[in-house]
CSV table of C-alpha atoms and ligand atoms in Angstrom, one decimal:
chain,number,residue,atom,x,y,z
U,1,UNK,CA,9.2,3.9,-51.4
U,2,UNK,CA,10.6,6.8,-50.1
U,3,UNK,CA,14.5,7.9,-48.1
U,4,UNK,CA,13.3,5.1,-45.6
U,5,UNK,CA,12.6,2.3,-47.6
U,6,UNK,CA,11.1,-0.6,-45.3
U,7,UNK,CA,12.5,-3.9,-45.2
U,8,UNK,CA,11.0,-7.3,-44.1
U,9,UNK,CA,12.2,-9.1,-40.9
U,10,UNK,CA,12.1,-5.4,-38.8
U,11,UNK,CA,14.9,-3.6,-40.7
U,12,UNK,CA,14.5,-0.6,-42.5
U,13,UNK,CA,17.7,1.3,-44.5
U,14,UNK,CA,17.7,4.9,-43.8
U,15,UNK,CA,20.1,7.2,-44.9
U,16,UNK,CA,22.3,8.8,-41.4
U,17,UNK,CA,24.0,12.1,-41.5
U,18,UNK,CA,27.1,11.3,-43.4
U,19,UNK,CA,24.4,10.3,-46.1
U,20,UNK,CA,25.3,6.6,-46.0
U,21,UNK,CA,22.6,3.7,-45.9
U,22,UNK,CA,22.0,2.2,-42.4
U,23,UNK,CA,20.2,-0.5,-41.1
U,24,UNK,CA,17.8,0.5,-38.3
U,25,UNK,CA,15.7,-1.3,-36.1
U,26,UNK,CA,11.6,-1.0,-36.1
U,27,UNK,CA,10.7,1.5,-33.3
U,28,UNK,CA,7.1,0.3,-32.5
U,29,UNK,CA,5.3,2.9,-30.3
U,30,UNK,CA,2.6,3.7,-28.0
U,31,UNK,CA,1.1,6.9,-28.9
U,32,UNK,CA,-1.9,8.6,-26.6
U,33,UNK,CA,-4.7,9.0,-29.3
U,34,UNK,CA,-7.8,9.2,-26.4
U,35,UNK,CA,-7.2,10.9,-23.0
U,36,UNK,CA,-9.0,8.8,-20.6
U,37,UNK,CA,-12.1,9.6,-18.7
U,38,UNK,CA,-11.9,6.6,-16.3
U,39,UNK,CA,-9.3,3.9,-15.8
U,40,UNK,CA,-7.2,3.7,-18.9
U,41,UNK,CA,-6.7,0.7,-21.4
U,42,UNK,CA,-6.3,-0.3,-24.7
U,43,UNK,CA,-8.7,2.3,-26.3
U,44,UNK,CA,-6.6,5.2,-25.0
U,45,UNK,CA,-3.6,4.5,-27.4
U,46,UNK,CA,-2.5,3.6,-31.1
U,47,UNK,CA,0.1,1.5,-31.8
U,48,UNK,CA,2.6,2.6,-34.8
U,49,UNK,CA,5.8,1.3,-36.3
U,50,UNK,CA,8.5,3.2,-38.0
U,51,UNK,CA,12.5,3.2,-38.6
U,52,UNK,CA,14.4,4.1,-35.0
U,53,UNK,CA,16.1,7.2,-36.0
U,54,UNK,CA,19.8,7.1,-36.5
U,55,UNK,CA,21.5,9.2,-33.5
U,56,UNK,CA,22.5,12.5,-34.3
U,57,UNK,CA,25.7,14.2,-32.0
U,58,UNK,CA,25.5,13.6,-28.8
U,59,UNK,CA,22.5,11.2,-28.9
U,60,UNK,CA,22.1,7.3,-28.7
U,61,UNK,CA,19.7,4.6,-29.7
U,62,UNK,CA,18.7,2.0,-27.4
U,63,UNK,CA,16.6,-1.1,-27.1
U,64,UNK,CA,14.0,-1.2,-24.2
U,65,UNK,CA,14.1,-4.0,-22.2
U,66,UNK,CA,12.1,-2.9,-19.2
U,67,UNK,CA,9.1,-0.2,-18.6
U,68,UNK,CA,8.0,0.5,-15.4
U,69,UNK,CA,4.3,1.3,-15.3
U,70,UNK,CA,3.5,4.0,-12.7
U,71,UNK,CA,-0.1,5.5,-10.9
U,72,UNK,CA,1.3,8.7,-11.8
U,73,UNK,CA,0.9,8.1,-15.6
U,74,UNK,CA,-2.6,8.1,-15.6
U,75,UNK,CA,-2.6,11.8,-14.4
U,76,UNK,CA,0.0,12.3,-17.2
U,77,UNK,CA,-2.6,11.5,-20.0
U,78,UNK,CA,-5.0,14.2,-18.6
U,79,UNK,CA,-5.1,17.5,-20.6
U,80,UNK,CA,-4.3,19.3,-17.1
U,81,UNK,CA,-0.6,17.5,-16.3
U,82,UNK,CA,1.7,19.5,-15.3
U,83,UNK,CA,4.0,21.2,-18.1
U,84,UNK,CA,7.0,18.6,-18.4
U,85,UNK,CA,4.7,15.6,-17.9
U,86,UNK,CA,1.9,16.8,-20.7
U,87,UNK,CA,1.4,15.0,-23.5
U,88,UNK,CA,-0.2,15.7,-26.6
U,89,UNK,CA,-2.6,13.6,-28.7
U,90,UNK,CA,-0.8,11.6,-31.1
U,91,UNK,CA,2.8,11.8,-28.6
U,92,UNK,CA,4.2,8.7,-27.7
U,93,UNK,CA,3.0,7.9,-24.4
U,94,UNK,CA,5.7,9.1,-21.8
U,95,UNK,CA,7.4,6.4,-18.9
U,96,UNK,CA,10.9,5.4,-17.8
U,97,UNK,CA,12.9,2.1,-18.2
U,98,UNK,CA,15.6,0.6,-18.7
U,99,UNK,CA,16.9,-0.2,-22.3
U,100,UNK,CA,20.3,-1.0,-23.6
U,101,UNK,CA,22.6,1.1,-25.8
U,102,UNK,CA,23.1,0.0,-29.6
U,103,UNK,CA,24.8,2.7,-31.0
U,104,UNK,CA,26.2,5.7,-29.4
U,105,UNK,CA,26.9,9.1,-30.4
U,106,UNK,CA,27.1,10.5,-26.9
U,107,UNK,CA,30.2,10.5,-24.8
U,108,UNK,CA,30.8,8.1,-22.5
U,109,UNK,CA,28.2,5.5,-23.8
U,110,UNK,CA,28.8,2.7,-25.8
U,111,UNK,CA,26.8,-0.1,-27.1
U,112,UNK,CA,26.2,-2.5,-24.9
U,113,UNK,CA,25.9,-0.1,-21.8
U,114,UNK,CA,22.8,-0.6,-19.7
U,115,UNK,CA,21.1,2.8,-19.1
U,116,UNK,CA,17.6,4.1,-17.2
U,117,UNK,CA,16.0,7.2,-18.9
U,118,UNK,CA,12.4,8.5,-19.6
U,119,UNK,CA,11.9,6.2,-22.5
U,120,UNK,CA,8.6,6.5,-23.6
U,121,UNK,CA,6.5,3.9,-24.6
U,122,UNK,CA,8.7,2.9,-27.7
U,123,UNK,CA,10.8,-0.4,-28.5
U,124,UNK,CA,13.6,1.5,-29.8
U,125,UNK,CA,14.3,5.1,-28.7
U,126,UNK,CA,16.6,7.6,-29.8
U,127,UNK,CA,17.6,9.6,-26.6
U,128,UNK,CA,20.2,12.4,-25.9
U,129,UNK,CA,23.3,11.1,-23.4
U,130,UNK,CA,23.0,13.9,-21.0
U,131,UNK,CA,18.9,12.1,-20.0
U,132,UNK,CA,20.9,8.8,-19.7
U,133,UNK,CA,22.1,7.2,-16.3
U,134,UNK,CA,24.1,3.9,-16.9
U,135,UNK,CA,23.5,1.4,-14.3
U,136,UNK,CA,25.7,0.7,-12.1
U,137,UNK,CA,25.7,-3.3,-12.0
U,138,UNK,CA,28.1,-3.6,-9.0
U,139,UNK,CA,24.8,-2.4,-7.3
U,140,UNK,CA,22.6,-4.9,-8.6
U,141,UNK,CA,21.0,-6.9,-11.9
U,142,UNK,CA,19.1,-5.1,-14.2
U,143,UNK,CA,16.0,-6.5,-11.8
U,144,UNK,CA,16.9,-4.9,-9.4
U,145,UNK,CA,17.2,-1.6,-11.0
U,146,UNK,CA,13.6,-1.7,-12.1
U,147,UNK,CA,12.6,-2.8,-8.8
U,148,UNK,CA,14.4,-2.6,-5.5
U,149,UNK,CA,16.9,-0.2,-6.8
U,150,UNK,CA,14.1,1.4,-8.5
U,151,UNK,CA,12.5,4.9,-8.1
U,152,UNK,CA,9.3,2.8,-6.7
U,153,UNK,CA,11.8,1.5,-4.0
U,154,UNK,CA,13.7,4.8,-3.5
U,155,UNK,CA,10.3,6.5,-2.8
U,156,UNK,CA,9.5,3.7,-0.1
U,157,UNK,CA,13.2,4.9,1.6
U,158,UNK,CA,13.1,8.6,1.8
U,159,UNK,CA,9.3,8.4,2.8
U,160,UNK,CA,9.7,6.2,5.6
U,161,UNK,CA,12.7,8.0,6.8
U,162,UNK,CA,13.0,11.5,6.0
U,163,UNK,CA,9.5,12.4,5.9
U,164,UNK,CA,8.2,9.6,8.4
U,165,UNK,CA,11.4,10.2,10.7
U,166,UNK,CA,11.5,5.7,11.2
U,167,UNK,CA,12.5,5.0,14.6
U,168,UNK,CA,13.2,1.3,15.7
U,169,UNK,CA,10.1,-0.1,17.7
U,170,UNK,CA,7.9,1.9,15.8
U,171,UNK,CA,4.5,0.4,14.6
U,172,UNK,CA,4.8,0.9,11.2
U,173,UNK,CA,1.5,1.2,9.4
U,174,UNK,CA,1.1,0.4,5.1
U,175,UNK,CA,-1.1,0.5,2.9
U,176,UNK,CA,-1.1,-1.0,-0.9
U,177,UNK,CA,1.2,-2.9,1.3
U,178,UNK,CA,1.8,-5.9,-1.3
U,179,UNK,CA,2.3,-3.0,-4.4
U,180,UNK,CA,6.1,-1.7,-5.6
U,181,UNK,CA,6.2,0.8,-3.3
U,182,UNK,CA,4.1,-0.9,-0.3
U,183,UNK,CA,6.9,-3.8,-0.4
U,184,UNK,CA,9.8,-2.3,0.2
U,185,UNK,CA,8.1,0.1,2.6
U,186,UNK,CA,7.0,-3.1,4.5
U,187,UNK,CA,10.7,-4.4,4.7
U,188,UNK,CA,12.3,-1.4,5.3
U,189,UNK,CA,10.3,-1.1,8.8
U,190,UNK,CA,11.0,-4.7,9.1
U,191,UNK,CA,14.7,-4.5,8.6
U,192,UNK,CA,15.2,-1.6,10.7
U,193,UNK,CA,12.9,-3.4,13.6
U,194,UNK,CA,9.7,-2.0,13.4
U,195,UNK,CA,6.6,-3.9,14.3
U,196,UNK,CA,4.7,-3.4,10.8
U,197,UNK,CA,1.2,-4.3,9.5
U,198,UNK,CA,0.3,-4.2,5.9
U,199,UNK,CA,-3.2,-3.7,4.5
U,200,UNK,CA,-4.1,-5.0,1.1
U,201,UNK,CA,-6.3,-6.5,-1.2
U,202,UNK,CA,-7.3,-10.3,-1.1
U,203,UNK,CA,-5.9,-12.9,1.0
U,204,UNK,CA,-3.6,-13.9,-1.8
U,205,UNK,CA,-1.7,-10.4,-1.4
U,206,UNK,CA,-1.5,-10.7,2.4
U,207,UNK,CA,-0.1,-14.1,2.7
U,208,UNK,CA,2.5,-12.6,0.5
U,209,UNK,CA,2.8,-9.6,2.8
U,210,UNK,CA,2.7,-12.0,6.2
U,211,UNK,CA,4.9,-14.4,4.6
U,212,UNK,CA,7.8,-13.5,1.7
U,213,UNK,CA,8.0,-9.5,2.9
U,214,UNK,CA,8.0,-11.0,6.6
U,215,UNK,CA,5.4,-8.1,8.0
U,216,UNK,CA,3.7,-9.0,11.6
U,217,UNK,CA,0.5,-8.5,10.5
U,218,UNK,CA,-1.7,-8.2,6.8
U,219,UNK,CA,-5.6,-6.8,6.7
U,220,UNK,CA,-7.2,-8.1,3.7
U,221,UNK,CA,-9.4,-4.7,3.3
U,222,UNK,CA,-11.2,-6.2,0.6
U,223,UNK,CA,-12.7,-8.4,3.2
U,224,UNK,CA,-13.3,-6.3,6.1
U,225,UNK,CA,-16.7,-4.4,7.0
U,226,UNK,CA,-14.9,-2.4,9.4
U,227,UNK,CA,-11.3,-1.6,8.6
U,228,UNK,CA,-10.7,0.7,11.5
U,229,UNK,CA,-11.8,-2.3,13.7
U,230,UNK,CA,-9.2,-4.5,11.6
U,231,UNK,CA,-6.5,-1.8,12.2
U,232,UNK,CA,-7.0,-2.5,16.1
U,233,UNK,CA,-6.6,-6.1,15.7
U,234,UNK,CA,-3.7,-5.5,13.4
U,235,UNK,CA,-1.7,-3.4,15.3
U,236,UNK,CA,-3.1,-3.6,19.0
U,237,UNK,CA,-0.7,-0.9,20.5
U,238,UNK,CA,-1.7,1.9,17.8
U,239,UNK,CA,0.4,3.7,14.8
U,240,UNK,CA,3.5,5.9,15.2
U,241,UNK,CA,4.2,5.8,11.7
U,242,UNK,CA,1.2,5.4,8.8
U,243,UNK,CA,3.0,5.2,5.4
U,244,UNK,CA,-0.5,6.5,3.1
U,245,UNK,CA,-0.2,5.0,-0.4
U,246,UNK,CA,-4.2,5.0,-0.9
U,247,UNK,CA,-5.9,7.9,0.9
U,248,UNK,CA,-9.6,8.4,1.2
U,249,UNK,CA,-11.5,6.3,4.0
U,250,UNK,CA,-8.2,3.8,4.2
U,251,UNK,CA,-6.2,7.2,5.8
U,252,UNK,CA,-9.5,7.9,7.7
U,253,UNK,CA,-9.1,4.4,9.4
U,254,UNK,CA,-5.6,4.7,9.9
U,255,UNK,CA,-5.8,8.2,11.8
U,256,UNK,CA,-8.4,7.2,14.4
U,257,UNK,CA,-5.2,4.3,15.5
U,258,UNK,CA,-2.3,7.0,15.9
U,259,UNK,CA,-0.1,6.9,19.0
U,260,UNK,CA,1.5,10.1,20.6
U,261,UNK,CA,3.7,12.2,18.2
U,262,UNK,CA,2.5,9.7,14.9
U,263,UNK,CA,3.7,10.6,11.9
U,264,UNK,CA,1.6,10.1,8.7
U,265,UNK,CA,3.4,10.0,5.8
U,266,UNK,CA,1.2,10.9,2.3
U,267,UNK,CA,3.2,8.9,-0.5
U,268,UNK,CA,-0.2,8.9,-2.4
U,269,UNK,CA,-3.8,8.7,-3.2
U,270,UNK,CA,-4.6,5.9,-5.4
U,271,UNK,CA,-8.2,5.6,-4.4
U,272,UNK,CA,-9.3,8.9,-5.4
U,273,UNK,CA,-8.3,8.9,-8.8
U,274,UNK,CA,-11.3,7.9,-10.2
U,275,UNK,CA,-13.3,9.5,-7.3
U,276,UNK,CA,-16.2,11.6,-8.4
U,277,UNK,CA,-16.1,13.8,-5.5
U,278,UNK,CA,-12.8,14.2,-3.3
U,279,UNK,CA,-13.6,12.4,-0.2
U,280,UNK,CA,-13.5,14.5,2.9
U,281,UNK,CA,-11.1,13.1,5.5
U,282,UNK,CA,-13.0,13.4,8.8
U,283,UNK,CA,-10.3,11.7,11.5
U,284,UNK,CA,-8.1,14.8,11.0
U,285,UNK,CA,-8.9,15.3,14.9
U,286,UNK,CA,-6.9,12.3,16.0
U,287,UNK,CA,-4.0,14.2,14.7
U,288,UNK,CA,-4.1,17.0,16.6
U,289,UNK,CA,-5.2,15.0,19.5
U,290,UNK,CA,-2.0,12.9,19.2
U,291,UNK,CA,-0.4,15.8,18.4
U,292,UNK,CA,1.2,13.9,15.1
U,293,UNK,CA,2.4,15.6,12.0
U,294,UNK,CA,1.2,14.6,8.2
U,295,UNK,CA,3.2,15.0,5.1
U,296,UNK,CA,3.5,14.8,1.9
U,297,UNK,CA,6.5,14.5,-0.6
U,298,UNK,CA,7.8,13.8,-4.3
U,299,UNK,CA,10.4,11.7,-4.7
U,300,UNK,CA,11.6,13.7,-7.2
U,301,UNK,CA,12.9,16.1,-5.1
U,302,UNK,CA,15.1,13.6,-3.9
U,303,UNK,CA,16.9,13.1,-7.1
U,304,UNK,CA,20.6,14.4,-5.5
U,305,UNK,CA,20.6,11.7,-3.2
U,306,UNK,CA,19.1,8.6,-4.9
U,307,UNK,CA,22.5,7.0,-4.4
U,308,UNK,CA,22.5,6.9,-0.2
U,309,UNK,CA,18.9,5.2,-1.2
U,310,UNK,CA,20.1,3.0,-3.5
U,311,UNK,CA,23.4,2.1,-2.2
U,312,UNK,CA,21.1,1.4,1.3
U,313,UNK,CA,18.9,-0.9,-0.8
U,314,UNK,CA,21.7,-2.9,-2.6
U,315,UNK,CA,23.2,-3.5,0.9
U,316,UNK,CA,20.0,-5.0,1.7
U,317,UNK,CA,20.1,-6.9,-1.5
U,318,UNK,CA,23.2,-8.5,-1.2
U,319,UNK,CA,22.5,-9.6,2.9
U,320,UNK,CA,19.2,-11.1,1.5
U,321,UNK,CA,17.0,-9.1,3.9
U,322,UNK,CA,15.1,-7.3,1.5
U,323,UNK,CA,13.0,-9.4,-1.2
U,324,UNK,CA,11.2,-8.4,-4.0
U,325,UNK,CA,8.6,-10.0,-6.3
U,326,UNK,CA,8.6,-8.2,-10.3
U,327,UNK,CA,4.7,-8.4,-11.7
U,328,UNK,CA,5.9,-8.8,-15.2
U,329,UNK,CA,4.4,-8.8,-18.7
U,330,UNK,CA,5.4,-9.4,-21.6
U,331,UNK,CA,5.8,-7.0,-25.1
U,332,UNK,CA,4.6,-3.7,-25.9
U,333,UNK,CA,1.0,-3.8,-26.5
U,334,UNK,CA,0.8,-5.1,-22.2
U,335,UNK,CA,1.9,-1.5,-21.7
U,336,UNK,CA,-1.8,0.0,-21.5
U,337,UNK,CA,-3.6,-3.2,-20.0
U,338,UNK,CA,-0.9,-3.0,-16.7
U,339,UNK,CA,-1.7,0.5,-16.5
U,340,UNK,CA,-5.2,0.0,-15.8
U,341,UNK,CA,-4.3,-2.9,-13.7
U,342,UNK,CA,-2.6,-0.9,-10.9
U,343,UNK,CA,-6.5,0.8,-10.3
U,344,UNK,CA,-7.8,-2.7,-10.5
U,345,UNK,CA,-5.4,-3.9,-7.7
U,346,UNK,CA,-4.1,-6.7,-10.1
U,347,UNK,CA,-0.5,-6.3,-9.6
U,348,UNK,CA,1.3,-7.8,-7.2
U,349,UNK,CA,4.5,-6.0,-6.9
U,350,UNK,CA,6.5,-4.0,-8.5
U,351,UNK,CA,4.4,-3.8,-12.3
U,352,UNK,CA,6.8,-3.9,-15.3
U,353,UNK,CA,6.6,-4.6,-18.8
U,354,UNK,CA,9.6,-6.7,-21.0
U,355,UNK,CA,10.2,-5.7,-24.2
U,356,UNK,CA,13.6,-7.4,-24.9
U,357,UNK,CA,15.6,-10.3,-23.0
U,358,UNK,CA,17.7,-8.8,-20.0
U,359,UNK,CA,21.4,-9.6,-19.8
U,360,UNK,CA,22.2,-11.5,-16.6
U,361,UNK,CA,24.0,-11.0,-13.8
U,362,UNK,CA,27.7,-9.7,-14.5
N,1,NAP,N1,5.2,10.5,-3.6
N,1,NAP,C1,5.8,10.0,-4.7
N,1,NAP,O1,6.8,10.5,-5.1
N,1,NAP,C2,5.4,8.7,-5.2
N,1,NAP,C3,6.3,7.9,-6.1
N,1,NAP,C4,5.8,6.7,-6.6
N,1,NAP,C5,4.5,6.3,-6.2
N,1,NAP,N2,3.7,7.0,-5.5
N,1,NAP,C6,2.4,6.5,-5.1
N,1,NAP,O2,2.6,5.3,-4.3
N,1,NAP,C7,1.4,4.5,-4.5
N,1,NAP,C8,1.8,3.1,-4.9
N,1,NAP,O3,2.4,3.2,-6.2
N,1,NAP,P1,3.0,1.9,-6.8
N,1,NAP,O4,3.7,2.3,-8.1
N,1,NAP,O5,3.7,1.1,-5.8
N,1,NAP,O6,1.7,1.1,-7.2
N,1,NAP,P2,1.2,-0.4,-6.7
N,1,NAP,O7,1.1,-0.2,-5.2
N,1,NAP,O8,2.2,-1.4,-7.2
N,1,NAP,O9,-0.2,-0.6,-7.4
N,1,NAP,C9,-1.3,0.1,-7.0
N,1,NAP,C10,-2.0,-0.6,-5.9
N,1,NAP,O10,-2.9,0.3,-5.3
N,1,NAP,C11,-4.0,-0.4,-4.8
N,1,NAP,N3,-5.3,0.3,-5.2
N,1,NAP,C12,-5.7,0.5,-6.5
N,1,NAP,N4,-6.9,1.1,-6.4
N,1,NAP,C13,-7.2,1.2,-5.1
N,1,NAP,C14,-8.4,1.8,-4.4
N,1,NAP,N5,-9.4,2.3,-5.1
N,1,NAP,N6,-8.3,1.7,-3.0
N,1,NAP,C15,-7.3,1.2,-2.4
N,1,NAP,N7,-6.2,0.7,-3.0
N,1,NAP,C16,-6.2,0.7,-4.3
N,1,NAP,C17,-4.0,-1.8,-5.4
N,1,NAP,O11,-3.6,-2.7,-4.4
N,1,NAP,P3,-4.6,-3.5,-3.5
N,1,NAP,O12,-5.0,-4.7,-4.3
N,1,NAP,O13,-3.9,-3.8,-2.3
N,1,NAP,O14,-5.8,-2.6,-3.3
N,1,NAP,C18,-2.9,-1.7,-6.5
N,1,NAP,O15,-2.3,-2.9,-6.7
N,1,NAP,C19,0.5,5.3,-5.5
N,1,NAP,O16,-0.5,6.0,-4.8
N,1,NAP,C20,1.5,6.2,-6.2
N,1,NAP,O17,0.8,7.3,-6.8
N,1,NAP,C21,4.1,8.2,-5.0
């Protein structure tokens, strides 16, 4: 055996910097070992097991409780990511979370803090304190950080409102309505007295778009011929405000229903992933005619003022208007199996994975 001997029951000794034995947790990982031609799964990673690594100055190591599984990641495992977001065969896959602090190095942690950073697919990461943001409980539990206080929930906020300028009375149009974005776009119009429609897949996912996230109207797209048709029915006085998580004939559909000055709001484009061939949008027309405006945006961009959103959201919380239903699984190896379930539309809500129990409510 070598300097990190391996113990039974998870523990391994290692020697830290002050070259004294320590007992470390296992870090199990997720590393990429396949980039993915199609939807990913199982086959695109390898699962590996090895001492967490003692934190050096200025670090901490943490226990992951929660990963939040993403659309985005797929185009992370592609060889053409962008720069920050590449990763390399054999690198543990990357994704953010929220984990807890078990020993700190970094000022102004301390174990026991609760903490979001990009984790990585990993059980027990070592991570330096300046990527680290403690949560802020007064805000909400550590479900509602992954979820309604979440970036998925943040991106529903500044979407709707700064690019899709929200007016009360609008008629608020979603799609991928009954996803972690999609339901707290749906409430947000609701709250702020919107009429809004959601369109998603299966009648399962609209009676929970219709009922728990209160919207006026749910298309079941999955069982509609002619969606643009549905859209009429669904929303019989036209669109000002189409909130696009799906593009491809869906934002086709959508455009031919757009009132004066609409605003189309492009969060995403889920359904052409996978697509062969972009598909051509054809209804650009109506936009001009209704003399609307389409947009798209990163939430990152947003990252100085993720507090207004969140403290917006908590508000909403803590009055009960806004709702929100977690899709959760349970342990590690669930990690690539959700991922390939957001393309398969078998989430409903926000999709996370559990890795450890989360404390409750303080
Ligand atoms: N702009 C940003 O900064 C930003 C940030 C976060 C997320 N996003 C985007 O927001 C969208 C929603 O993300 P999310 O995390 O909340 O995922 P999600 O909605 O929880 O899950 C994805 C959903 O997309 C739908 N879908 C999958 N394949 C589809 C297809 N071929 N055609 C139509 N619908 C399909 C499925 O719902 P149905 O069963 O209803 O089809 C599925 O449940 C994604 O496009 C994502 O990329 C953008």
């Amino acid at each position: 055996m070598g300097q990190n001997s391996r113990q039974p029951f998870g523990f391994h000794y290692v020697r830290d910097s002050k070259e004294q034995m320590h007992e470390m947790p296992t870090n199990h990982r997720l590393l990429l070992s396949a980039r993915p031609t199609g939807i990913p799964g199982p086959e695109n990673f390898t699962a590996d097991a090895e001492p967490a690594r003692p934190p050096g100055p200025g670090e901490a190591l943490l226990e992951t409780i929660y990963l939040s599984l993403d659309p985005a990641m797929r185009s992370w495992m592609s060889e053409g990511a962008a720069y920050k977001q590449r990763i390399s065969l054999g690198e543990v896959m990357l994704g953010g979370g929220i984990a807890r602090v078990l020993e700190s190095r970094a000022e102004g942690f301390a174990p026991g803090d609760l903490v979001q950073a990009r984790l990585g697919w990993q059980s027990h990461p070592t991570i330096p304190g300046r990527y680290l943001q403690k949560l802020d409980l007064t805000l909400g539990t550590v479900e509602d950080w992954i979820g309604p206080l979440g970036l998925s929930a943040v991106t529903a906020y500044f979407g709707l409102r700064d690019i899709g300028g929200l007016r009360p009375n609008d008629r608020v149009l979603v799609s991928a309505a009954a996803g972690g974005v999609g339901q707290i776009a749906v409430q947000i119009a609701r709250i702020e007295g919107c009429y809004v429609a959601g369109i998603a897949g299966g009648a399962e996912k609209c009676a929970f778009v219709a009922g728990e996230l209160g919207a006026d109207a749910a298309i079941n797209y999955k069982g509609e011929k002619d969606l643009s048709a549905a859209i009429a029915r669904a929303c019989p006085e036209g669109v000002d405000l189409y909130f696009d998580n799906v593009g491809g004939p869906t934002l086709d559909a959508a455009l031919e229903h757009l009132r004066q000055d609409a605003r189309v709001v492009l969060c995403g484009r889920i359904s052409q992933t996978h697509a062969a061939e972009p598909y051509g949008v054809r209804n650009l027309g109506r936009l001009a005619a209704a003399r609307g405006r389409m947009q798209g945006f990163l939430v990152f961009n947003y990252h100085q003022r993720y507090d207004e959103a969140r403290t917006w959201l908590a508000a909403r919380r803590r009055d009960g208007s806004l709702r929100q239903r977690l899709h959760v699984l349970v342990g590690l190896a669930q990690a690539p199996i959700g991922l390939g379930m957001l393309f398969r539309g078998e989430n409903t809500g926000k999709l996370v994975v559990r890795l450890a129990e989360a404390p409750g409510p303080r």
